[in-house]
mmCIF file of C-alpha atoms in Angstrom:
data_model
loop_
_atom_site.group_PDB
_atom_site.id
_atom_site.type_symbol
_atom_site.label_atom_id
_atom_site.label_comp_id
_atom_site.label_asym_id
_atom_site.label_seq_id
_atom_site.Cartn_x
_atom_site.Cartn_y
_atom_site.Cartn_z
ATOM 1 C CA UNK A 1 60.192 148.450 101.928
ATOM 2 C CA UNK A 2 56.942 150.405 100.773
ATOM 3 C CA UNK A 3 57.572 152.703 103.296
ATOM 4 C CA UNK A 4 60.759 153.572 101.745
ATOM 5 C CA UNK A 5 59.176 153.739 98.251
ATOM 6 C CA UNK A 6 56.390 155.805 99.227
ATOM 7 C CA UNK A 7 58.597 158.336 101.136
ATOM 8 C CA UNK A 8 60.937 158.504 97.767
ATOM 9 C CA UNK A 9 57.940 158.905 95.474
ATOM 10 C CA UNK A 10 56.382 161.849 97.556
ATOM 11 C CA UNK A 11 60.288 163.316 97.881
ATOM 12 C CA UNK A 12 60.316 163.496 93.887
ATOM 13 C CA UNK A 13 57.475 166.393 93.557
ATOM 14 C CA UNK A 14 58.982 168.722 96.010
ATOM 15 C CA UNK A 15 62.488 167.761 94.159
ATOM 16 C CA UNK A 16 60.855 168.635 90.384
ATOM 17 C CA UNK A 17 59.031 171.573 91.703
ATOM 18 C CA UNK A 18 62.839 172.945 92.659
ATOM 19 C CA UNK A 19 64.382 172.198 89.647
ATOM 20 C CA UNK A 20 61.370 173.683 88.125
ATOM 21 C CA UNK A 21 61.568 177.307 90.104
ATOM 22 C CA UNK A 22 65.623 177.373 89.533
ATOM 23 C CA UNK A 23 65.195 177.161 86.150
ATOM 24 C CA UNK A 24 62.317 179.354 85.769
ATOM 25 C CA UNK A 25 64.236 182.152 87.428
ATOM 26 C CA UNK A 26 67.507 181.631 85.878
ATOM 27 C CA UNK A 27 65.655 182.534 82.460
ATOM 28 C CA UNK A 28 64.346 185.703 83.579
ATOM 29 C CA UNK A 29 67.734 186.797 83.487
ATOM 30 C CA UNK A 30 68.772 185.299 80.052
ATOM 31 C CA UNK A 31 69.235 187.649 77.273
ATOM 32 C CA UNK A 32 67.935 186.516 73.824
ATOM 33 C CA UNK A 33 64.435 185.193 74.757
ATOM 34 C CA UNK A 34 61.510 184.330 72.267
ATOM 35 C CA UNK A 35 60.629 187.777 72.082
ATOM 36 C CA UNK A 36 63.931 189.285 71.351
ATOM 37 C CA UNK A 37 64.800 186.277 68.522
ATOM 38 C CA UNK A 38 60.987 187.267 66.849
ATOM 39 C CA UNK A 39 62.424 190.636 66.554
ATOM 40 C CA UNK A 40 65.506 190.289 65.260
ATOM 41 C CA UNK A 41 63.892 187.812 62.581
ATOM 42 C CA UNK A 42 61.552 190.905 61.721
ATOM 43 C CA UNK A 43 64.302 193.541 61.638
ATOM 44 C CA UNK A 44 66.103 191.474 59.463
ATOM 45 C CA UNK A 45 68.797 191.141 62.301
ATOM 46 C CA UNK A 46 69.150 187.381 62.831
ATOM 47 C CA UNK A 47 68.622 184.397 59.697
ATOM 48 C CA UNK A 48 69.456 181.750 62.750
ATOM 49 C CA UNK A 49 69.047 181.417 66.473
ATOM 50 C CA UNK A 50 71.587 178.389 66.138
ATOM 51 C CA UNK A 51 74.099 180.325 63.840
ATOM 52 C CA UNK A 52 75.165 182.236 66.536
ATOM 53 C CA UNK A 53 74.916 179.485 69.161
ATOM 54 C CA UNK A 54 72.207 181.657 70.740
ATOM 55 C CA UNK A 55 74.020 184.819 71.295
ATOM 56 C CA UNK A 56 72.396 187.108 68.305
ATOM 57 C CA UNK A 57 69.259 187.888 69.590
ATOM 58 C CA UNK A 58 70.930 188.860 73.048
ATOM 59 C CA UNK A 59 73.132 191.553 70.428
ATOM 60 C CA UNK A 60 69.411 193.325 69.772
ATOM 61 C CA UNK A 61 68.265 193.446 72.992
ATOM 62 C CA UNK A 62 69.498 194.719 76.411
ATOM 63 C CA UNK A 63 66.380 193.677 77.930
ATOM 64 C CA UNK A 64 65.383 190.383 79.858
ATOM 65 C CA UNK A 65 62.543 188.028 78.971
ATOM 66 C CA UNK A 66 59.091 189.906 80.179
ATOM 67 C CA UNK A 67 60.617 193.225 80.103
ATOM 68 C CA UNK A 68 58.595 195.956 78.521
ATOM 69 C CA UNK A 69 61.817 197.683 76.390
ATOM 70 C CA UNK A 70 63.207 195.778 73.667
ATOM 71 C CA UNK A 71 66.639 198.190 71.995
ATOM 72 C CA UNK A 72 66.154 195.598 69.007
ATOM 73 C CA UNK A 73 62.056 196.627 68.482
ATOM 74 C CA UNK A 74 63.097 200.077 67.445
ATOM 75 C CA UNK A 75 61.291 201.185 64.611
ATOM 76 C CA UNK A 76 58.546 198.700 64.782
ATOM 77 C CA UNK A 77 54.800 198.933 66.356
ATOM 78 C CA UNK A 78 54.044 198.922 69.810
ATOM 79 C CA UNK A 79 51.298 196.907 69.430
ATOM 80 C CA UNK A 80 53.112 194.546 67.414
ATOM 81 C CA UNK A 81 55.216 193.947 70.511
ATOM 82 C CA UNK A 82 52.635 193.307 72.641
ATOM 83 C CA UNK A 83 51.037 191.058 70.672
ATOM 84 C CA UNK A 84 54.103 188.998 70.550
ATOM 85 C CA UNK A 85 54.656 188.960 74.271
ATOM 86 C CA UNK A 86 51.031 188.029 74.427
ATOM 87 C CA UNK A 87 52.206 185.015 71.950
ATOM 88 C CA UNK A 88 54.693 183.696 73.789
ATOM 89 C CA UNK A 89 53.566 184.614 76.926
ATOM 90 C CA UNK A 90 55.207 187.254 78.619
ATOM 91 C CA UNK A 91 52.829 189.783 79.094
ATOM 92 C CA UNK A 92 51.416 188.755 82.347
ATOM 93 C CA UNK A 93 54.002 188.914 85.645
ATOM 94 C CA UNK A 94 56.321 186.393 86.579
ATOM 95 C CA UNK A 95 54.464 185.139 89.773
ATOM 96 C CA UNK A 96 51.418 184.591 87.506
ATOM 97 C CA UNK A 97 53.492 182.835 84.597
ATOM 98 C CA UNK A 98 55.229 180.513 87.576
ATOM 99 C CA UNK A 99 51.584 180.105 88.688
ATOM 100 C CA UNK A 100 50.856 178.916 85.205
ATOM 101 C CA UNK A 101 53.754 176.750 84.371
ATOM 102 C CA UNK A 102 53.143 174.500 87.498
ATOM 103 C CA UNK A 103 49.690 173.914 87.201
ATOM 104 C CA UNK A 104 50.511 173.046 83.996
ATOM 105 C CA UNK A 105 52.747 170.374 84.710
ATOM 106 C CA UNK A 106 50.895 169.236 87.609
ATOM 107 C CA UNK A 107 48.580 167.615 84.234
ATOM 108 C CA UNK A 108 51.657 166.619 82.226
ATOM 109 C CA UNK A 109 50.862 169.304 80.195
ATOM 110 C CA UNK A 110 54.093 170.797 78.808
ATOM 111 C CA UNK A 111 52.306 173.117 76.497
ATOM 112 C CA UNK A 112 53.373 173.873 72.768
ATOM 113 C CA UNK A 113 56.900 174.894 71.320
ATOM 114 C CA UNK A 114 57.231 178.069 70.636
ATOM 115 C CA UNK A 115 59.241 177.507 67.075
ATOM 116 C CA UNK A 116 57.913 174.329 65.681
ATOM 117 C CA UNK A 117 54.247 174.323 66.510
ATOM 118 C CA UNK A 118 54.048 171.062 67.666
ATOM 119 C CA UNK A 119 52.998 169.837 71.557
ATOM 120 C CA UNK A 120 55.877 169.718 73.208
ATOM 121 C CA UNK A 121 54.578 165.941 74.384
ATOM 122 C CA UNK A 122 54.387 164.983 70.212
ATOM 123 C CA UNK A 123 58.083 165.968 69.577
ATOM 124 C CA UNK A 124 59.205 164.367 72.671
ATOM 125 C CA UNK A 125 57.534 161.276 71.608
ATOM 126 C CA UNK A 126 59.084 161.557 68.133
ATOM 127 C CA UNK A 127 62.817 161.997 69.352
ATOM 128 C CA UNK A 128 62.657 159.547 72.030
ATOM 129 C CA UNK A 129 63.603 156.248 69.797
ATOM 130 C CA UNK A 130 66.981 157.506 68.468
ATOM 131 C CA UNK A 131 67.943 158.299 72.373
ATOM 132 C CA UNK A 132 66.493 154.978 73.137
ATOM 133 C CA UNK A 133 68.702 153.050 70.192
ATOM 134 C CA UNK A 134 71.752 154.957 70.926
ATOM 135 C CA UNK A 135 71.772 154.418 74.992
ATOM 136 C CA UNK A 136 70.376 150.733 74.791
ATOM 137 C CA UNK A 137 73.902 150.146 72.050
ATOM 138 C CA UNK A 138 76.407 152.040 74.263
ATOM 139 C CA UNK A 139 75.022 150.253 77.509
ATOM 140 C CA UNK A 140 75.317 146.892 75.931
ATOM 141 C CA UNK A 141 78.928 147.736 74.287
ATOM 142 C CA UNK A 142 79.768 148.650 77.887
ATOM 143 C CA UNK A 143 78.813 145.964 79.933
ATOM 144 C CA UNK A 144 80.240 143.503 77.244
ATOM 145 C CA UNK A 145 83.849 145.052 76.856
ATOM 146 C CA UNK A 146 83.490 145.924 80.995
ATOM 147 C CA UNK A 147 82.928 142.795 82.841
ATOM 148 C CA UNK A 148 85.278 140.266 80.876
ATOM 149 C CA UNK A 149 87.899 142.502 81.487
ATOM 150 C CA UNK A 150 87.433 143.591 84.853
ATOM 151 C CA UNK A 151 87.360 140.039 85.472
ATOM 152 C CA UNK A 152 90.735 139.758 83.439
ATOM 153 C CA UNK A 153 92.204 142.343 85.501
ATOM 154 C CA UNK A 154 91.140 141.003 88.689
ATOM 155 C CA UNK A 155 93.059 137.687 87.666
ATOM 156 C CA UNK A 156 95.929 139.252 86.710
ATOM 157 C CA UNK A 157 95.825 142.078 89.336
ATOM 158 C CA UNK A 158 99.153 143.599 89.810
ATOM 159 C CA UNK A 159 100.414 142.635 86.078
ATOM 160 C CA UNK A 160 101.081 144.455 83.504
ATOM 161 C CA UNK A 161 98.034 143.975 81.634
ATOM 162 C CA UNK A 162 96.413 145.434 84.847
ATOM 163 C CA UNK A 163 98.486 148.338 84.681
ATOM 164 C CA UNK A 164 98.095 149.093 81.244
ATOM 165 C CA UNK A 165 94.771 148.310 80.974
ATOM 166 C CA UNK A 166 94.081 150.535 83.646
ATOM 167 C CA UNK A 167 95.937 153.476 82.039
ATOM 168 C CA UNK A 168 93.720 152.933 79.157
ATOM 169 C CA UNK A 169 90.510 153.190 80.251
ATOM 170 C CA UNK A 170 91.246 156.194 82.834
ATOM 171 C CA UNK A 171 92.564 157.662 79.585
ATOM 172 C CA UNK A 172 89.323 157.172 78.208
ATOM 173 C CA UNK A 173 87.427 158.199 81.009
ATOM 174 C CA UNK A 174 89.246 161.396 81.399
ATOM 175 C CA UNK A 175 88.253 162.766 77.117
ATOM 176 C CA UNK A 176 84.979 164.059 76.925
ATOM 177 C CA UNK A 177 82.789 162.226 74.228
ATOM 178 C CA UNK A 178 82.543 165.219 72.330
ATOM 179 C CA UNK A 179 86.156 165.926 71.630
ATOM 180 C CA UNK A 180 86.671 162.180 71.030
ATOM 181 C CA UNK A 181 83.892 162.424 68.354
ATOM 182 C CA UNK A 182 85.677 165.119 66.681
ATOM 183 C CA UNK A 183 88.915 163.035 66.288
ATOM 184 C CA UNK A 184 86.773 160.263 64.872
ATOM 185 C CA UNK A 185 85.160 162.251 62.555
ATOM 186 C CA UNK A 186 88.603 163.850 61.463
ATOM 187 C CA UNK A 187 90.215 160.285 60.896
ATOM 188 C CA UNK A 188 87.205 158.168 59.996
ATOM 189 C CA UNK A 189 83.936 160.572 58.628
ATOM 190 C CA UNK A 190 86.215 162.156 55.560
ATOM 191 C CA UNK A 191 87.170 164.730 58.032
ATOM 192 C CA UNK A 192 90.576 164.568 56.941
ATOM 193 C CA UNK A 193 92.098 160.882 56.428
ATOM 194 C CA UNK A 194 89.591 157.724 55.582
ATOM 195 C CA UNK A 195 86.128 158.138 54.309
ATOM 196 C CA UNK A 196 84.872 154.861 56.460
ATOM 197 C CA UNK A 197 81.665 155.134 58.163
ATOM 198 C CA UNK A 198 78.887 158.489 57.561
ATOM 199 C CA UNK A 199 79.891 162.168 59.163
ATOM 200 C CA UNK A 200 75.909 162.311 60.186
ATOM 201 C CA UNK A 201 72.406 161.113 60.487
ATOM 202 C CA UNK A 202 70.993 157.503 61.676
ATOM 203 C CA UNK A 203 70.198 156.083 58.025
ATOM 204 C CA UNK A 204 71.146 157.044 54.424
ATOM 205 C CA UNK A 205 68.903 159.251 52.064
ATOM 206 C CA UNK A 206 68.064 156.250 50.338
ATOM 207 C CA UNK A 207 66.526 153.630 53.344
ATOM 208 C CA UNK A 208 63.161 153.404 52.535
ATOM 209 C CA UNK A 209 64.582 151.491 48.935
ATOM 210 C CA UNK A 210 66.298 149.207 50.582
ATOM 211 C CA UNK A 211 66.332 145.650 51.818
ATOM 212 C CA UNK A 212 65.751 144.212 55.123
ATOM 213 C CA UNK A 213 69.011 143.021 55.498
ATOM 214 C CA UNK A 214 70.787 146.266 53.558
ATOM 215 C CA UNK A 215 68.668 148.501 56.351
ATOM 216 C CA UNK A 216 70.171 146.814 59.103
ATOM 217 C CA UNK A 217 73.716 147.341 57.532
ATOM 218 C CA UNK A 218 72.932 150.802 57.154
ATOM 219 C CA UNK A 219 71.653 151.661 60.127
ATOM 220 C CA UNK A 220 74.600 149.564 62.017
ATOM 221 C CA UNK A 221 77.150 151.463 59.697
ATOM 222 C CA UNK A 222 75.691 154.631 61.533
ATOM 223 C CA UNK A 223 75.615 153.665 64.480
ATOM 224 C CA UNK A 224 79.609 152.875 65.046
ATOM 225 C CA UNK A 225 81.270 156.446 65.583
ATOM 226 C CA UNK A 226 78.353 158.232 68.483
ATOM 227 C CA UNK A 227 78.131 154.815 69.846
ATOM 228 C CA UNK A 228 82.169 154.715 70.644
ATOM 229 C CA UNK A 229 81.729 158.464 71.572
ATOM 230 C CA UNK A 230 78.758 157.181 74.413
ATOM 231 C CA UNK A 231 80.677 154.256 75.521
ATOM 232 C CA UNK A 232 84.125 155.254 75.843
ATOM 233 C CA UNK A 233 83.513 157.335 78.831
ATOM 234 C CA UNK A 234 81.775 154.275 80.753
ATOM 235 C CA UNK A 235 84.089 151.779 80.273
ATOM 236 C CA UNK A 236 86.026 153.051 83.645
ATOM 237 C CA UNK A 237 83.289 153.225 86.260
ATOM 238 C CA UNK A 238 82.085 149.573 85.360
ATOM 239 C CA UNK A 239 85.687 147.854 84.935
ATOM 240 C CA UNK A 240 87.300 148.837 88.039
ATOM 241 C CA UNK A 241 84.046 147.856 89.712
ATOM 242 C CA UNK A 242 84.295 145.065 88.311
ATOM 243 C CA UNK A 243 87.797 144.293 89.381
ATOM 244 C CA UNK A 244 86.941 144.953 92.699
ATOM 245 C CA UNK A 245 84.074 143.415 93.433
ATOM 246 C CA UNK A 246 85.822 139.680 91.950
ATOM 247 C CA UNK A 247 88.607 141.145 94.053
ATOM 248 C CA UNK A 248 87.172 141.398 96.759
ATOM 249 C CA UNK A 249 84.962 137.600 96.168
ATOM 250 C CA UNK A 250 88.207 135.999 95.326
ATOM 251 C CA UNK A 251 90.202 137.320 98.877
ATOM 252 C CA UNK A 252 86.959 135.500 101.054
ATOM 253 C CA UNK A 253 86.977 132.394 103.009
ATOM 254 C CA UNK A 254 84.746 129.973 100.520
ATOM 255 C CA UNK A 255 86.633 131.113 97.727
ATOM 256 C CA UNK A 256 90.189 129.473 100.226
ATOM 257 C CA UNK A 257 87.783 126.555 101.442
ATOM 258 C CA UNK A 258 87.235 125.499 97.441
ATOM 259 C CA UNK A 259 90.506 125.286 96.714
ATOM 260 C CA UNK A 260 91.526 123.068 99.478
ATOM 261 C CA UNK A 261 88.691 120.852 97.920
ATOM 262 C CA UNK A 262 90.914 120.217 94.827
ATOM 263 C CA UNK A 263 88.430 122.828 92.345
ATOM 264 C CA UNK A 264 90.001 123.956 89.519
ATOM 265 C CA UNK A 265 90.604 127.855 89.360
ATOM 266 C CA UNK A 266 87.537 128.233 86.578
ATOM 267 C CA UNK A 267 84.885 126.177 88.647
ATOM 268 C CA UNK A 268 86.242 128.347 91.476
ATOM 269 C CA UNK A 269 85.902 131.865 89.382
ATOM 270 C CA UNK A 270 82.383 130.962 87.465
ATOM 271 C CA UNK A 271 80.670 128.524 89.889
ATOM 272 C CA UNK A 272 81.462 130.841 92.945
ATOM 273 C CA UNK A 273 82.900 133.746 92.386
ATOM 274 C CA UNK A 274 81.398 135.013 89.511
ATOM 275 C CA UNK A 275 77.423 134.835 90.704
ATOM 276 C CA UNK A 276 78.270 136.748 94.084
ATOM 277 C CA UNK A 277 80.842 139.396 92.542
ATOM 278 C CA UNK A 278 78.158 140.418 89.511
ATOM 279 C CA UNK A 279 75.129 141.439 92.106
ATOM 280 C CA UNK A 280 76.342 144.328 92.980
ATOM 281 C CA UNK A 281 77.064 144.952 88.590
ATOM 282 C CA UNK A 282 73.533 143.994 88.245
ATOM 283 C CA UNK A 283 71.974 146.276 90.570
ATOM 284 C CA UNK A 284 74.126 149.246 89.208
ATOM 285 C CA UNK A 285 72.493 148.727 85.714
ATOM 286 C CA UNK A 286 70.058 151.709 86.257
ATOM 287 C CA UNK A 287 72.532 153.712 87.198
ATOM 288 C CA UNK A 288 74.678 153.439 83.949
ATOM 289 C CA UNK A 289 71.218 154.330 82.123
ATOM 290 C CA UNK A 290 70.905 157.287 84.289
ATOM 291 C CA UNK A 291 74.060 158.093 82.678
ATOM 292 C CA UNK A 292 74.242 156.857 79.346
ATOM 293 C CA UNK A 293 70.969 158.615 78.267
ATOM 294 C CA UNK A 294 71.137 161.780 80.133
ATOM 295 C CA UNK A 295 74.962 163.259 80.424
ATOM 296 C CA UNK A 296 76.001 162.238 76.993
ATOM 297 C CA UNK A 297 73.707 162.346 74.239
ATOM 298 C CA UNK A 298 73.249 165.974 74.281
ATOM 299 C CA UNK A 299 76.048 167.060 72.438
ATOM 300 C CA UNK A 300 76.969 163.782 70.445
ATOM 301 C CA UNK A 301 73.715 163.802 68.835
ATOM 302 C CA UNK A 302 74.266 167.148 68.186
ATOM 303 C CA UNK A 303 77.932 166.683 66.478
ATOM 304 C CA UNK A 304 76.534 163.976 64.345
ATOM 305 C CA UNK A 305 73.054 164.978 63.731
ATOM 306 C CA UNK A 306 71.155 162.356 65.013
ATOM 307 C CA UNK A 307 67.654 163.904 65.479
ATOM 308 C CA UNK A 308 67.107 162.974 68.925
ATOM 309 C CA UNK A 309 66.000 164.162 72.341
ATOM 310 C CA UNK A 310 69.682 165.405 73.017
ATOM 311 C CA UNK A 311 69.707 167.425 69.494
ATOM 312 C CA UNK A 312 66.393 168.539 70.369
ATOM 313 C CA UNK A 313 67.298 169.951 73.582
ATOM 314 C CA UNK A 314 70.645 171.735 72.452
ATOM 315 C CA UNK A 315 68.070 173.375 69.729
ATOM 316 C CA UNK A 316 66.010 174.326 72.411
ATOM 317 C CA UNK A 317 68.329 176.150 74.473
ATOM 318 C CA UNK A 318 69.850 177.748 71.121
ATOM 319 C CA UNK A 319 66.507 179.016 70.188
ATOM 320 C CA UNK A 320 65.194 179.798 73.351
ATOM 321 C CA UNK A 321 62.361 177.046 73.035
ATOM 322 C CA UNK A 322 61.375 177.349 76.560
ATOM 323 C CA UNK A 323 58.867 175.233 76.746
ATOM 324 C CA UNK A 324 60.819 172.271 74.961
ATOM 325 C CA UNK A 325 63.851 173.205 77.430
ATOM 326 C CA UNK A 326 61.290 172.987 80.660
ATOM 327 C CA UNK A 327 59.605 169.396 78.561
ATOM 328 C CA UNK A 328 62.675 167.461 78.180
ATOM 329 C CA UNK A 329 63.915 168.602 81.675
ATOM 330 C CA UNK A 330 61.095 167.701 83.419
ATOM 331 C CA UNK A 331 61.339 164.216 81.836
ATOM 332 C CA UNK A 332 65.187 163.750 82.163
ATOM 333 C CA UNK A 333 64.721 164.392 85.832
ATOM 334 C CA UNK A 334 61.594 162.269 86.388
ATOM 335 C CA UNK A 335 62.606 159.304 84.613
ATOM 336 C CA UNK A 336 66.560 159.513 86.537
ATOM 337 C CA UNK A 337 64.849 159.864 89.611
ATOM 338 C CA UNK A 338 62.608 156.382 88.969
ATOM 339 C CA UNK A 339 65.782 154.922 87.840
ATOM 340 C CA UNK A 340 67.864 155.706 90.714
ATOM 341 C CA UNK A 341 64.744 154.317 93.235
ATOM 342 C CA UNK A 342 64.796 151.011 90.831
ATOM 343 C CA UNK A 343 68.399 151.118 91.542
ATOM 344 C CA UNK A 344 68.237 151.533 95.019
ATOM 345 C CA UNK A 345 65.683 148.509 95.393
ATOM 346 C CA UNK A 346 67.703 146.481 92.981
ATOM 347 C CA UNK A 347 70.704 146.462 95.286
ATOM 348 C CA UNK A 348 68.574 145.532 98.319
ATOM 349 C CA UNK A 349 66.369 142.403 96.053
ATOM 350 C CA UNK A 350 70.469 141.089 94.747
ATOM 351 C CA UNK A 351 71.413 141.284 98.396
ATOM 352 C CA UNK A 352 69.642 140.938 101.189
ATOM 353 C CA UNK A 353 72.826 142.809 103.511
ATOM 354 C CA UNK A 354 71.556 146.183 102.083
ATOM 355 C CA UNK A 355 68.725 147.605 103.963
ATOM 356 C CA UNK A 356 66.872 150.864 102.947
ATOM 357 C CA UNK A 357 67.399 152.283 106.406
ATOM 358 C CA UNK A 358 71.239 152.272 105.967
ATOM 359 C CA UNK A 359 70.241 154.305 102.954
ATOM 360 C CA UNK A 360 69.386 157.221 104.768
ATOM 361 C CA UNK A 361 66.991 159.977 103.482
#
């Protein structure tokens, strides 16, 4: 077993170092850099990186990031160029800014945005607790909706709550969570129908004057609509393996040998059944954070302004932030990556049938 951890561990640095480099070069040929959105902001040319979802500064500029010509500098002072690719550092060559950004990170040092003036460490820090609330809710809301009723549907396989239920959650499964946010927001936010819950933010204007009690109501109230949006997409993955895995318990030899001993169907299904069917559920509870907090919040936060690491990164890559976008990736990857090696060694600790060999590399 620590063989198999250690070999993982040493396999992530190679694996971030890749992402790293792809990323690094894929920039190099993105228009609308840092240099190119200073620009425009002196010509007058551009009042928001986000306003046009990142595409005005590429409108001023025909040149990549670290080129020497910028179309959108005409008119203003060499030096005044140079000084700003000196700012955001892209007057030395690429090799030598690669050089820089992995030693860097080698330190954990992920440098200083570009557009806020903060570490990028600090704002990370700051963002991290609304990601944390909103994936700790929508994992909870999953496994609680998920297991009963994979169980149901495992009792009932075949019927036509099976089928229907089925139908539903593939249905669910199959709309992203930002166009389902949009149809809650048009039906329930005072989009167009019922003013019920808050179009945006995590707390009212007003929190700090409130009560205990009236914060937790507020916040909760806030809360509903992105935590549906998070959720709805998980409830497939979990159910049907749900319904398999009692499926599968329920179709074994103890499960025939109980009933012949007179048990009644619920000491059968909870004093059997249910302890070996959830290990494999238990094990695969990394996984669904892996999921939860890193494939969905980026644009719900964004669609309901919730100021939080996936509303920070979407600003990023609107305003070119690189060294946010580089921050937050590194993290995302590094933290999946531990998760997916907890995962892996919670399988084999629930049962003792999986070995890390039959893992492969």
């Amino acid at each position: 077993m620590f063989a198999y951890i250690l070999r993982r561990l040493l396999l992530i640095i190679p694996t971030l170092i890749g992402i790293l480099l792809i990323n690094f070069l894929i920039i190099q040929v993105a228009p609308g850099g840092p240099v190119d959105q200073a620009i425009a902001k002196l010509q007058g040319l551009d009042n928001s990186a986000a306003s046009r979802m990142g595409g005005g500064a590429g409108e001023v500029s025909s040149a990549m990031p670290g080129n020497t010509k910028y179309r959108g500098a005409q008119g203003l002072d060499p030096e005044m160029i140079e000084d700003l690719k000196r700012q955001y550092g892209f007057d030395k060559p690429i090799h030598e800014r690669l050089w820089i950004l992995l030693k860097s990170y080698s330190r954990l040092d992920f440098g200083q945005s570009f557009f806020r003036d903060m570490p990028v460490t600090t704002l990370i820090v700051e963002k991290m607790p609304v990601s944390i609330s909103l994936g700790l809710w929508s994992t909870l809301i999953i496994y609680l909706v998920s297991i009963p009723l994979g169980i149901k549907k495992a009792i009932s396989h075949g019927s036509r709550f099976d089928i229907w239920t089925s139908s539903l959650v593939v249905i669910g499964y199959a709309i992203p969570g930002f166009l389902f946010a949009i149809l809650l927001i048009v039906l329930f936010a005072g989009g167009s129908y019922w003013q019920v819950f808050p179009m945006q933010g995590l707390v009212s204007e007003n929190f700090n004057s409130l009560g205990m009690g009236e914060k937790i109501l507020d916040y909760a109230h806030h809360m509903v609509l992105p935590t549906i949006c998070m959720s709805i997409g998980g409830f497939a993955t979990l159910t049907m393996l749900t319904k398999n895995s009692f499926l599968d318990e329920i179709n074994k030899q103890y499960v025939v040998t109980a009933r012949a001993k007179g048990l009644k169907e619920s000491q059968i299904l909870y004093g059997h059944v249910f302890r070996n069917a959830m290990l494999i559920i238990i094990a695969g509870i990394p996984a669904t954070l892996i999921s939860v907090f890193f494939t969905g919040s980026l644009l719900i936060e964004g669609i309901f302004n919730l100021d939080g690491l996936g509303l920070l990164g979407l600003q990023s890559v609107l305003n070119r932030d690189y060294p946010v976008i580089f921050g937050t990736l590194f993290i995302f990857t590094l933290v999946g990556m531990l998760l997916k090696l907890v995962s892996d060694i919670a399988y084999m600790l629930v049962d003792p049938r999986i070995t890390f060999e039959s893992h492969g590399e």
